[in-house]
């Protein structure tokens, strides 16, 4: 491929990235989130040798590429973003126009790199597929919804679902689909209000009993693309009800959103088949 480093650098700095990805010669994409310094919180096995991995809601592929680095024999990355300007999620109907405009704006920005995509052998700008080419990666990407995982007709040693459940209208059904796709371990991460000053203030004000706090789910659907925030114990109960035999909360941490300059509290769950 006759591609200049300056062209790749411009692509990484000016395309609309969700993930911060590392590329050769010290280049990185300019993502909304940078998970590199937070990998330890996910408690991913050190070696994935001989393991099959499913990355659900893979976005730009940060975790898919990490699983490959850890020696997974197979990585299937799935998402619903066709990178053609259509809205990748199912927002509230009252907000759908603004979300359609947002996704179309993203694709218009990324379409500036159509020439690079074609030289990489692609018909359109699709960030994870372009990153795969630039990284010489062998991960497999498919456009697939979390609600349809059962149609894969197989299970995976490790299933990963990062920061997706809170953006879904049907989190119970989605978690059940994760269970059906899991052979051994499913790692699920959720953005949450837990640990934030605002959440702690409300809990103190309401003086909720411990048993009630463990069942709290708050509704955020008026924002359009985020629907529910679960208290850590509430989602743990949901995962167990979905079929998992054991669910552990393995860590809690804050992840910086560089677009809004805010720290977002996260909880990581290990769910065992």
XYZ file of N, CA and C in Angstrom:
819
model
N 0.841 -1.199 0.000
C 0.000 0.000 0.000
C 0.879 1.253 0.000
N 0.658 2.138 -0.927
C 1.407 3.377 -1.020
C 0.648 4.467 -0.267
N 0.799 4.437 1.055
C 0.089 5.402 1.899
C 1.104 6.161 2.728
N 1.045 7.472 2.669
C 1.989 8.302 3.390
C 1.618 8.405 4.873
N 2.645 8.538 5.702
C 2.435 8.636 7.147
C 1.597 9.855 7.504
N 1.790 10.962 6.791
C 1.022 12.177 7.069
C -0.472 11.955 6.828
N -0.798 11.142 5.823
C -2.198 10.858 5.524
C -2.828 10.028 6.641
N -2.082 9.069 7.137
C -2.573 8.245 8.248
C -2.727 9.102 9.495
N -1.755 9.972 9.755
C -1.811 10.842 10.927
C -3.026 11.754 10.868
N -3.318 12.308 9.695
C -4.484 13.168 9.535
C -5.768 12.387 9.784
N -5.811 11.169 9.297
C -6.978 10.294 9.502
C -7.195 10.029 10.984
N -6.132 9.714 11.700
C -6.244 9.387 13.119
C -6.627 10.606 13.960
N -6.189 11.774 13.546
C -6.448 12.985 14.320
C -7.781 13.648 13.984
N -8.295 13.428 12.777
C -9.459 14.194 12.327
C -10.723 13.387 12.082
N -10.630 12.076 12.019
C -11.842 11.268 11.937
C -12.522 11.282 13.306
N -13.791 10.915 13.351
C -14.538 10.911 14.611
C -14.396 9.542 15.271
N -13.470 9.439 16.204
C -13.150 8.185 16.869
C -13.814 8.112 18.247
N -14.231 6.908 18.612
C -14.714 6.640 19.969
C -13.549 6.155 20.829
N -12.744 5.261 20.269
C -11.616 4.675 20.993
C -10.297 5.358 20.632
N -9.374 5.347 21.582
C -7.997 5.728 21.326
C -7.229 4.453 20.992
N -6.761 4.361 19.759
C -6.048 3.180 19.290
C -4.594 3.525 19.004
N -3.706 2.573 19.273
C -2.289 2.761 18.999
C -1.929 2.163 17.647
N -1.136 2.914 16.881
C -0.686 2.474 15.574
C 0.843 2.561 15.519
N 1.455 1.951 14.510
C 2.922 2.004 14.413
C 3.452 3.433 14.369
N 4.737 3.575 14.718
C 5.466 4.844 14.713
C 4.893 5.841 15.722
N 4.295 5.327 16.786
C 3.820 6.173 17.875
C 2.555 6.946 17.579
N 1.849 6.599 16.529
C 0.620 7.299 16.169
C -0.563 6.741 16.952
N -1.519 7.593 17.302
C -2.739 7.162 17.985
C -3.938 7.891 17.401
N -5.089 7.242 17.471
C -6.327 7.912 17.069
C -6.761 8.839 18.201
N -7.512 9.864 17.843
C -7.962 10.849 18.824
C -9.362 10.469 19.286
N -9.445 9.566 20.264
C -10.719 9.032 20.705
C -11.388 9.873 21.776
N -12.700 9.695 21.904
C -13.448 10.320 22.989
C -13.003 9.725 24.323
N -12.638 8.444 24.295
C -12.175 7.758 25.504
C -10.809 7.131 25.242
N -10.002 7.049 26.285
C -8.708 6.375 26.233
C -8.689 5.302 27.316
N -8.854 4.056 26.899
C -8.957 2.949 27.853
C -7.604 2.352 28.232
N -6.539 2.806 27.627
C -5.253 2.133 27.806
C -4.802 2.066 29.254
N -4.959 3.165 29.987
C -4.508 3.194 31.380
C -5.513 2.550 32.334
N -6.623 2.068 31.802
C -7.669 1.490 32.652
C -7.865 -0.004 32.407
N -7.032 -0.593 31.573
C -7.208 -2.007 31.222
C -7.177 -2.916 32.447
N -6.383 -2.537 33.436
C -6.247 -3.393 34.616
C -7.568 -3.576 35.349
N -8.467 -2.604 35.225
C -9.744 -2.689 35.940
C -10.682 -3.746 35.343
N -10.444 -4.132 34.106
C -11.341 -5.084 33.456
C -11.035 -6.528 33.845
N -9.864 -6.757 34.415
C -9.466 -8.092 34.881
C -9.571 -9.133 33.763
N -9.137 -8.740 32.582
C -9.127 -9.660 31.446
C -8.014 -10.672 31.682
N -8.246 -11.961 31.438
C -7.174 -12.952 31.614
C -5.900 -12.547 30.879
N -4.746 -12.798 31.488
C -3.474 -12.406 30.890
C -3.250 -13.064 29.537
N -3.662 -14.319 29.439
C -3.517 -15.041 28.171
C -4.882 -15.539 27.705
N -5.152 -15.319 26.428
C -6.394 -15.822 25.823
C -6.076 -16.904 24.795
N -4.923 -17.518 24.943
C -4.486 -18.545 24.004
C -5.521 -19.667 23.908
N -5.848 -20.038 22.682
C -6.814 -21.096 22.380
C -8.245 -20.720 22.747
N -8.486 -19.440 23.022
C -9.833 -19.021 23.390
C -10.502 -18.262 22.246
N -11.810 -18.449 22.123
C -12.613 -17.676 21.185
C -13.237 -16.513 21.947
N -13.271 -15.334 21.307
C -13.746 -14.127 21.977
C -14.778 -13.421 21.101
N -15.850 -12.969 21.735
C -16.879 -12.172 21.073
C -16.911 -10.801 21.726
N -16.691 -9.738 20.934
C -16.722 -8.363 21.422
C -18.011 -7.719 20.922
N -18.959 -7.507 21.835
C -20.289 -7.016 21.470
C -20.359 -5.504 21.660
N -20.715 -4.787 20.595
C -20.692 -3.328 20.635
C -19.263 -2.846 20.575
N -18.516 -3.334 19.597
C -17.059 -3.173 19.552
C -16.596 -1.772 19.208
N -17.471 -0.925 18.647
C -17.102 0.447 18.236
C -15.878 0.403 17.325
N -14.808 1.121 17.684
C -13.624 1.189 16.830
C -12.676 0.023 17.024
N -12.977 -0.851 18.002
C -12.227 -2.097 18.128
C -11.103 -2.139 19.133
N -11.036 -1.170 20.046
C -9.932 -1.177 21.006
C -9.799 -2.515 21.712
N -10.908 -3.016 22.269
C -10.823 -4.264 23.030
C -10.624 -5.470 22.113
N -11.197 -5.438 20.930
C -10.987 -6.535 19.979
C -9.505 -6.709 19.673
N -8.818 -5.594 19.433
C -7.387 -5.657 19.138
C -6.593 -6.091 20.362
N -7.049 -5.705 21.547
C -6.378 -6.148 22.775
C -6.513 -7.653 22.955
N -7.698 -8.184 22.663
C -7.902 -9.627 22.787
C -6.988 -10.370 21.820
N -6.816 -9.811 20.652
C -5.912 -10.419 19.674
C -4.478 -10.405 20.193
N -4.072 -9.287 20.796
C -2.720 -9.191 21.356
C -2.491 -10.233 22.443
N -3.555 -10.574 23.163
C -3.454 -11.537 24.250
C -3.497 -12.986 23.757
N -3.501 -13.163 22.444
C -3.351 -14.496 21.879
C -4.622 -15.248 21.581
N -5.768 -14.573 21.587
C -7.022 -15.276 21.278
C -6.934 -15.935 19.904
N -7.418 -17.147 19.814
C -7.359 -17.849 18.535
C -8.390 -17.305 17.551
N -9.426 -16.638 18.080
C -10.464 -16.061 17.237
C -11.091 -14.880 17.966
N -11.261 -13.760 17.251
C -11.962 -12.600 17.803
C -13.029 -12.183 16.801
N -14.274 -12.258 17.231
C -15.384 -11.772 16.418
C -15.888 -10.475 17.046
N -15.794 -9.384 16.305
C -16.252 -8.076 16.769
C -17.563 -7.744 16.081
N -18.581 -7.385 16.859
C -19.885 -7.074 16.265
C -20.376 -5.714 16.753
N -21.089 -5.028 15.872
C -21.694 -3.741 16.205
C -22.763 -3.459 15.161
N -23.564 -2.431 15.417
C -24.632 -2.091 14.475
C -24.325 -0.823 13.692
N -23.116 -0.288 13.855
C -22.753 0.922 13.137
C -22.245 0.571 11.746
N -23.056 0.855 10.735
C -22.667 0.561 9.360
C -21.706 1.600 8.802
N -21.481 2.685 9.553
C -20.614 3.771 9.108
C -21.044 4.316 7.756
N -22.354 4.350 7.530
C -22.881 4.912 6.285
C -23.770 6.128 6.558
N -23.711 6.617 7.799
C -24.514 7.782 8.164
C -25.809 7.437 8.857
N -26.189 6.158 8.863
C -27.408 5.763 9.555
C -27.138 5.669 11.055
N -28.173 5.871 11.851
C -28.031 5.871 13.306
C -27.786 4.453 13.809
N -26.718 4.284 14.590
C -26.311 2.947 15.016
C -27.130 2.429 16.188
N -27.717 3.335 16.964
C -28.493 2.910 18.121
C -29.967 3.175 17.857
N -30.808 2.796 18.796
C -32.248 3.026 18.682
C -32.660 4.049 19.731
N -32.537 5.332 19.426
C -32.814 6.376 20.421
C -34.301 6.549 20.689
N -34.612 7.303 21.729
C -35.999 7.643 22.008
C -36.591 8.353 20.782
N -37.841 8.051 20.482
C -38.465 8.626 19.289
C -38.476 10.145 19.313
N -38.582 10.719 20.513
C -38.600 12.167 20.623
C -37.262 12.810 20.316
N -36.192 12.003 20.312
C -34.848 12.525 20.065
C -34.231 11.993 18.777
N -34.999 11.219 18.023
C -34.408 10.519 16.883
C -33.843 11.467 15.834
N -34.472 12.622 15.633
C -33.987 13.563 14.629
C -32.592 14.054 14.960
N -32.368 14.406 16.221
C -31.053 14.913 16.612
C -29.995 13.830 16.494
N -30.354 12.578 16.782
C -29.389 11.487 16.672
C -29.086 11.165 15.218
N -30.100 11.224 14.362
C -29.868 11.028 12.931
C -28.895 12.079 12.404
N -29.091 13.311 12.849
C -28.215 14.405 12.417
C -26.793 14.202 12.941
N -26.679 13.706 14.172
C -25.356 13.488 14.758
C -24.585 12.419 13.996
N -25.228 11.297 13.704
C -24.542 10.218 12.996
C -24.214 10.602 11.559
N -25.104 11.366 10.927
C -24.833 11.822 9.572
C -23.652 12.795 9.563
N -23.574 13.648 10.586
C -22.462 14.584 10.701
C -21.148 13.836 10.876
N -21.166 12.788 11.695
C -19.956 11.978 11.895
C -19.485 11.371 10.585
N -20.438 10.808 9.829
C -20.054 10.158 8.593
C -19.577 11.164 7.556
N -20.177 12.355 7.543
C -19.709 13.395 6.622
C -18.273 13.781 6.936
N -17.960 13.843 8.247
C -16.591 14.139 8.653
C -15.653 13.020 8.221
N -16.064 11.788 8.439
C -15.200 10.653 8.120
C -15.078 10.404 6.622
N -16.095 10.835 5.860
C -16.082 10.581 4.414
C -14.936 11.309 3.718
N -14.327 12.274 4.407
C -13.166 12.970 3.843
C -12.009 12.009 3.600
N -12.090 10.835 4.231
C -10.998 9.872 4.126
C -11.382 8.675 3.251
N -12.330 8.909 2.342
C -12.768 7.847 1.441
C -11.622 7.365 0.554
N -10.786 8.297 0.107
C -9.651 7.910 -0.729
C -8.739 6.936 -0.010
N -8.482 7.181 1.279
C -7.638 6.286 2.075
C -8.327 4.930 2.221
N -9.623 4.944 2.469
C -10.364 3.688 2.616
C -10.240 2.837 1.355
N -10.370 3.466 0.207
C -10.302 2.716 -1.053
C -8.907 2.148 -1.277
N -7.879 2.899 -0.914
C -6.517 2.369 -1.067
C -6.251 1.228 -0.091
N -7.058 1.175 0.970
C -6.958 0.052 1.913
C -7.817 -1.128 1.469
N -8.504 -0.969 0.337
C -9.304 -2.060 -0.206
C -10.745 -2.081 0.248
N -11.233 -0.950 0.783
C -12.602 -0.872 1.271
C -13.438 0.033 0.370
N -14.732 -0.197 0.359
C -15.626 0.595 -0.479
C -16.076 1.879 0.198
N -16.003 1.903 1.547
C -16.451 3.073 2.290
C -15.611 3.249 3.538
N -15.744 4.412 4.162
C -15.009 4.684 5.402
C -15.692 3.939 6.540
N -14.998 2.996 7.115
C -15.499 2.235 8.263
C -14.317 2.096 9.212
N -14.378 2.780 10.352
C -13.191 2.967 11.183
C -12.548 1.675 11.657
N -13.337 0.740 12.164
C -12.724 -0.485 12.677
C -12.095 -1.298 11.547
N -12.719 -1.284 10.373
C -12.163 -2.032 9.245
C -10.895 -1.364 8.722
N -10.846 -0.039 8.745
C -9.638 0.662 8.332
C -8.521 0.453 9.346
N -8.889 0.489 10.645
C -7.887 0.220 11.681
C -7.344 -1.194 11.541
N -8.222 -2.131 11.243
C -7.802 -3.528 11.051
C -6.762 -3.634 9.944
N -6.995 -2.928 8.849
C -6.055 -2.952 7.729
C -4.720 -2.333 8.130
N -4.774 -1.176 8.790
C -3.548 -0.478 9.170
C -2.741 -1.248 10.211
N -3.428 -2.020 11.042
C -2.770 -2.806 12.086
C -2.429 -4.219 11.623
N -2.811 -4.538 10.391
C -2.596 -5.885 9.864
C -3.186 -6.937 10.798
N -4.387 -6.643 11.258
C -5.063 -7.504 12.232
C -5.901 -8.571 11.527
N -6.136 -9.670 12.221
C -6.933 -10.763 11.661
C -8.280 -10.918 12.363
N -8.681 -9.904 13.166
C -9.999 -10.002 13.798
C -11.083 -10.029 12.721
N -12.225 -10.577 13.068
C -13.354 -10.636 12.135
C -14.420 -9.662 12.620
N -14.917 -8.809 11.722
C -15.983 -7.875 12.068
C -17.261 -8.230 11.330
N -18.399 -8.176 12.055
C -19.704 -8.374 11.435
C -20.686 -7.348 11.987
N -21.550 -6.874 11.116
C -22.595 -5.950 11.539
C -23.712 -6.780 12.161
N -23.852 -6.667 13.487
C -24.743 -7.563 14.211
C -25.278 -6.875 15.458
N -26.541 -7.098 15.772
C -27.156 -6.522 16.956
C -27.015 -7.461 18.149
N -26.897 -6.874 19.334
C -26.837 -7.681 20.556
C -28.104 -8.513 20.732
N -29.214 -8.025 20.200
C -30.476 -8.742 20.347
C -30.549 -10.002 19.487
N -29.602 -10.155 18.575
C -29.640 -11.282 17.642
C -28.483 -12.257 17.824
N -27.798 -12.203 18.963
C -26.636 -13.067 19.159
C -26.989 -14.547 19.068
N -28.213 -14.886 19.436
C -28.622 -16.289 19.377
C -28.521 -16.815 17.952
N -28.638 -15.923 16.972
C -28.571 -16.342 15.573
C -27.161 -16.708 15.131
N -26.169 -16.401 15.966
C -24.817 -16.854 15.674
C -24.712 -18.374 15.805
N -25.641 -18.931 16.585
C -25.743 -20.384 16.773
C -24.449 -21.002 17.300
N -23.817 -20.272 18.211
C -22.602 -20.786 18.845
C -22.328 -19.967 20.097
N -21.389 -20.443 20.900
C -20.982 -19.704 22.094
C -19.476 -19.473 22.048
N -19.006 -18.551 22.893
C -17.605 -18.141 22.899
C -17.039 -18.291 24.305
N -15.745 -18.616 24.371
C -15.103 -18.781 25.674
C -15.193 -17.493 26.496
N -14.975 -16.354 25.823
C -15.059 -15.056 26.484
C -15.963 -14.146 25.662
N -16.936 -13.559 26.326
C -17.792 -12.547 25.702
C -17.540 -11.232 26.426
N -17.378 -10.168 25.652
C -17.123 -8.849 26.236
C -18.168 -7.871 25.734
N -18.725 -7.088 26.657
C -19.714 -6.074 26.286
C -19.426 -4.817 27.107
N -18.837 -3.823 26.462
C -18.418 -2.625 27.177
C -19.294 -1.420 26.909
N -19.866 -0.872 27.968
C -20.603 0.400 27.905
C -21.699 0.401 26.851
N -22.444 -0.679 26.784
C -23.527 -0.778 25.799
C -24.896 -0.886 26.456
N -25.002 -1.664 27.524
C -26.290 -1.984 28.131
C -27.090 -0.737 28.488
N -26.415 0.308 28.971
C -27.138 1.512 29.389
C -27.727 2.280 28.210
N -27.299 1.935 26.992
C -27.807 2.606 25.792
C -28.925 1.827 25.094
N -29.448 0.808 25.765
C -30.437 -0.076 25.147
C -31.810 0.076 25.784
N -32.825 -0.026 24.942
C -34.200 0.043 25.443
C -34.583 -1.241 26.178
N -33.957 -2.356 25.821
C -34.319 -3.652 26.397
C -33.098 -4.328 27.025
N -32.607 -3.806 28.155
C -31.391 -4.349 28.761
C -31.536 -5.779 29.265
N -32.741 -6.165 29.657
C -32.935 -7.546 30.139
C -32.741 -8.524 28.986
N -33.423 -8.275 27.890
C -33.296 -9.144 26.723
C -31.850 -9.183 26.218
N -31.184 -8.035 26.217
C -29.798 -7.970 25.749
C -28.878 -8.814 26.631
N -29.054 -8.734 27.949
C -28.207 -9.499 28.866
C -28.466 -10.994 28.712
N -29.686 -11.367 28.452
C -29.994 -12.772 28.193
C -29.290 -13.263 26.934
N -29.204 -12.399 25.918
C -28.494 -12.760 24.696
C -27.000 -12.957 24.964
N -26.432 -12.123 25.838
C -25.033 -12.295 26.216
C -24.821 -13.642 26.907
N -25.763 -13.991 27.767
C -25.687 -15.288 28.455
C -25.688 -16.441 27.453
N -26.574 -16.372 26.474
C -26.678 -17.447 25.487
C -25.414 -17.580 24.638
N -24.690 -16.470 24.462
C -23.482 -16.493 23.635
C -22.228 -16.866 24.429
N -22.363 -16.985 25.759
C -21.212 -17.221 26.624
C -21.009 -18.704 26.916
N -19.772 -19.137 26.732
C -19.409 -20.512 27.076
C -18.829 -20.583 28.490
N -18.013 -19.578 28.861
C -17.361 -19.595 30.164
C -17.549 -18.286 30.938
N -17.024 -17.184 30.372
C -17.000 -15.907 31.081
C -17.502 -14.779 30.197
N -18.323 -13.915 30.775
C -18.784 -12.704 30.097
C -18.385 -11.506 30.950
N -17.631 -10.582 30.362
C -17.238 -9.352 31.050
C -18.133 -8.225 30.551
N -18.847 -7.600 31.471
C -19.769 -6.523 31.126
C -19.368 -5.273 31.902
N -19.270 -4.152 31.214
C -19.013 -2.890 31.897
C -20.165 -1.938 31.635
N -20.499 -1.165 32.659
C -21.577 -0.184 32.559
C -21.120 1.152 33.114
N -21.487 2.207 32.413
C -21.376 3.524 33.013
C -22.503 3.631 34.034
N -22.235 4.268 35.152
C -23.206 4.277 36.231
C -23.125 5.574 37.010
N -24.165 5.874 37.771
C -24.121 7.012 38.678
C -23.423 6.655 39.976
N -23.222 5.358 40.196
C -22.630 4.918 41.453
C -21.264 5.555 41.664
N -21.080 6.130 42.825
C -19.802 6.729 43.160
C -19.715 8.208 42.835
N -20.650 8.718 42.039
C -20.618 10.136 41.713
C -21.131 10.946 42.903
N -20.702 12.184 43.011
C -21.136 13.042 44.113
C -22.648 13.259 44.072
N -23.182 13.395 42.853
C -24.611 13.631 42.699
C -25.410 12.430 43.200
N -24.958 11.216 42.822
C -25.668 10.013 43.240
C -25.608 9.850 44.758
N -24.423 10.053 45.329
C -24.273 9.906 46.777
C -25.132 10.922 47.530
N -25.245 12.129 46.964
C -26.074 13.161 47.598
C -27.532 12.751 47.618
N -28.010 12.205 46.505
C -29.411 11.783 46.431
C -29.693 10.616 47.378
N -28.781 9.656 47.424
C -28.981 8.505 48.305
C -29.040 8.938 49.766
N -28.176 9.874 50.121
C -28.171 10.371 51.494
C -29.449 11.137 51.791
N -29.900 11.936 50.837
C -31.106 12.732 51.017
C -32.329 11.843 51.204
N -32.404 10.789 50.396
C -33.558 9.898 50.461
C -33.483 8.914 51.626
N -32.274 8.764 52.174
C -32.075 7.866 53.307
C -32.648 6.480 53.019
N -32.256 5.947 51.874
C -32.797 4.655 51.443
C -32.195 3.512 52.250
N -33.000 2.505 52.465
C -32.518 1.317 53.160
C -31.574 0.559 52.234
N -30.597 -0.189 52.784
C -29.646 -0.934 51.951
C -30.342 -1.866 50.961
N -31.405 -2.526 51.378
C -32.086 -3.477 50.496
C -32.731 -2.768 49.310
N -33.183 -1.541 49.514
C -33.808 -0.789 48.430
C -32.747 -0.217 47.484
N -31.636 0.254 48.046
C -30.565 0.810 47.225
C -30.017 -0.235 46.254
N -30.051 -1.503 46.661
C -29.540 -2.576 45.814
C -30.411 -2.831 44.594
N -31.582 -2.210 44.534
C -32.501 -2.458 43.427
C -32.762 -1.208 42.577
N -31.989 -0.169 42.792
C -32.255 1.099 42.102
C -31.870 1.035 40.621
N -32.800 1.457 39.773
C -32.558 1.679 38.353
C -33.147 3.049 38.022
N -32.350 3.932 37.457
C -32.845 5.260 37.121
C -33.015 5.387 35.615
N -34.036 6.148 35.230
C -34.384 6.305 33.814
C -33.801 7.588 33.255
N -33.148 7.457 32.071
C -32.508 8.597 31.428
C -32.929 8.718 29.963
N -34.046 8.135 29.610
C -34.469 8.064 28.220
C -34.757 9.393 27.563
N -34.997 10.432 28.374
C -35.262 11.740 27.788
C -34.029 12.307 27.093
N -32.856 11.706 27.350
C -31.639 12.143 26.681
C -31.535 11.557 25.275
N -32.326 10.541 25.010
C -32.377 9.984 23.666
C -31.601 8.710 23.480
N -30.321 8.691 23.831
C -29.495 7.520 23.554
C -29.024 6.773 24.782
N -29.376 7.247 25.967
C -29.108 6.540 27.213
C -30.445 6.312 27.887
N -30.694 5.081 28.338
C -32.023 4.784 28.869
C -32.042 4.493 30.360
N -31.109 3.655 30.846
C -31.144 3.270 32.251
C -29.746 3.281 32.848
N -29.680 3.720 34.111
C -28.472 3.539 34.912
C -28.831 2.611 36.059
N -28.044 1.545 36.198
C -28.287 0.550 37.241
C -27.357 0.785 38.421
N -27.875 0.619 39.631
C -26.969 0.517 40.763
C -26.212 -0.798 40.572
N -24.974 -0.895 41.081
C -24.182 -2.112 40.862
C -24.901 -3.391 41.260
N -25.565 -3.401 42.412
C -26.244 -4.617 42.864
C -27.484 -4.914 42.024
N -28.129 -3.872 41.521
C -29.315 -4.089 40.695
C -28.949 -4.817 39.412
N -27.843 -4.386 38.773
C -27.460 -5.085 37.539
C -26.953 -6.488 37.847
N -26.334 -6.655 38.978
C -25.887 -7.997 39.376
C -27.083 -8.938 39.462
N -28.184 -8.459 40.037
C -29.399 -9.270 40.131
C -29.949 -9.565 38.731
N -29.891 -8.577 37.845
C -30.384 -8.771 36.483
C -29.573 -9.847 35.770
N -28.250 -9.806 35.914
C -27.387 -10.779 35.246
C -27.635 -12.194 35.767
N -27.830 -12.310 37.077
C -28.124 -13.626 37.644
C -29.466 -14.146 37.141
N -30.446 -13.258 37.044
C -31.762 -13.650 36.544
C -31.703 -14.026 35.065
N -30.681 -13.523 34.363
C -30.532 -13.831 32.943
C -29.937 -15.206 32.709
N -29.479 -15.863 33.773
C -28.993 -17.221 33.646
C -27.596 -17.470 34.171
N -26.805 -16.407 34.350
C -25.435 -16.613 34.818
C -25.443 -17.224 36.217
N -24.535 -18.169 36.437
C -24.514 -18.879 37.712
C -23.852 -18.070 38.823
N -22.915 -17.188 38.441
C -22.224 -16.354 39.423
C -21.862 -15.025 38.774
N -22.055 -13.930 39.509
C -21.723 -12.603 39.006
C -20.911 -11.874 40.069
N -19.735 -11.389 39.679
C -18.865 -10.671 40.602
C -18.628 -9.250 40.109
N -18.702 -8.295 41.028
C -18.296 -6.923 40.730
C -16.804 -6.859 41.015
N -15.985 -6.739 39.945
C -14.535 -6.869 40.118
C -13.819 -5.534 40.254
N -14.445 -4.445 39.823
C -13.787 -3.148 39.980
C -14.748 -2.009 39.685
N -14.358 -0.843 40.156
C -15.068 0.397 39.879
C -14.011 1.465 39.604
N -14.239 2.271 38.598
C -13.256 3.293 38.247
C -13.924 4.413 37.457
N -13.234 5.530 37.330
C -13.710 6.655 36.538
C -12.971 6.693 35.205
N -13.722 6.892 34.127
C -13.158 6.972 32.784
C -13.469 8.355 32.221
N -12.433 9.057 31.803
C -12.606 10.434 31.336
C -13.186 10.476 29.922
N -14.212 11.294 29.759
C -14.762 11.605 28.445
C -14.088 12.898 27.990
N -13.240 12.811 26.964
C -12.460 13.971 26.543
C -13.301 14.986 25.769
N -14.451 14.557 25.279
C -15.317 15.481 24.555
C -16.060 16.404 25.509
N -16.533 15.830 26.621
C -17.274 16.635 27.597
C -16.422 17.047 28.791
N -15.189 16.502 28.850
C -14.261 16.785 29.951
C -14.865 16.419 31.303
N -15.489 15.253 31.351
C -16.086 14.747 32.588
C -15.575 13.348 32.884
N -15.580 12.997 34.156
C -15.215 11.644 34.576
C -16.481 10.822 34.745
N -16.543 9.684 34.079
C -17.735 8.845 34.093
C -17.479 7.610 34.965
N -18.220 7.437 36.056
C -18.047 6.257 36.907
C -18.413 4.977 36.146
N -17.589 3.938 36.303
C -17.820 2.657 35.639
C -17.767 1.514 36.646
N -18.507 0.475 36.326
C -18.482 -0.760 37.111
C -18.218 -1.921 36.158
N -17.341 -2.845 36.576
C -17.001 -4.011 35.757
C -17.522 -5.266 36.427
N -18.269 -6.068 35.666
C -18.855 -7.306 36.157
C -18.227 -8.501 35.443
N -17.904 -9.547 36.188
C -17.528 -10.826 35.617
C -18.693 -11.786 35.848
N -19.265 -12.248 34.743
C -20.451 -13.117 34.805
C -20.066 -14.501 34.303
N -20.279 -15.515 35.110
C -19.833 -16.867 34.800
C -20.997 -17.759 34.385
N -20.760 -18.555 33.365
C -21.780 -19.468 32.867
C -21.979 -20.630 33.855
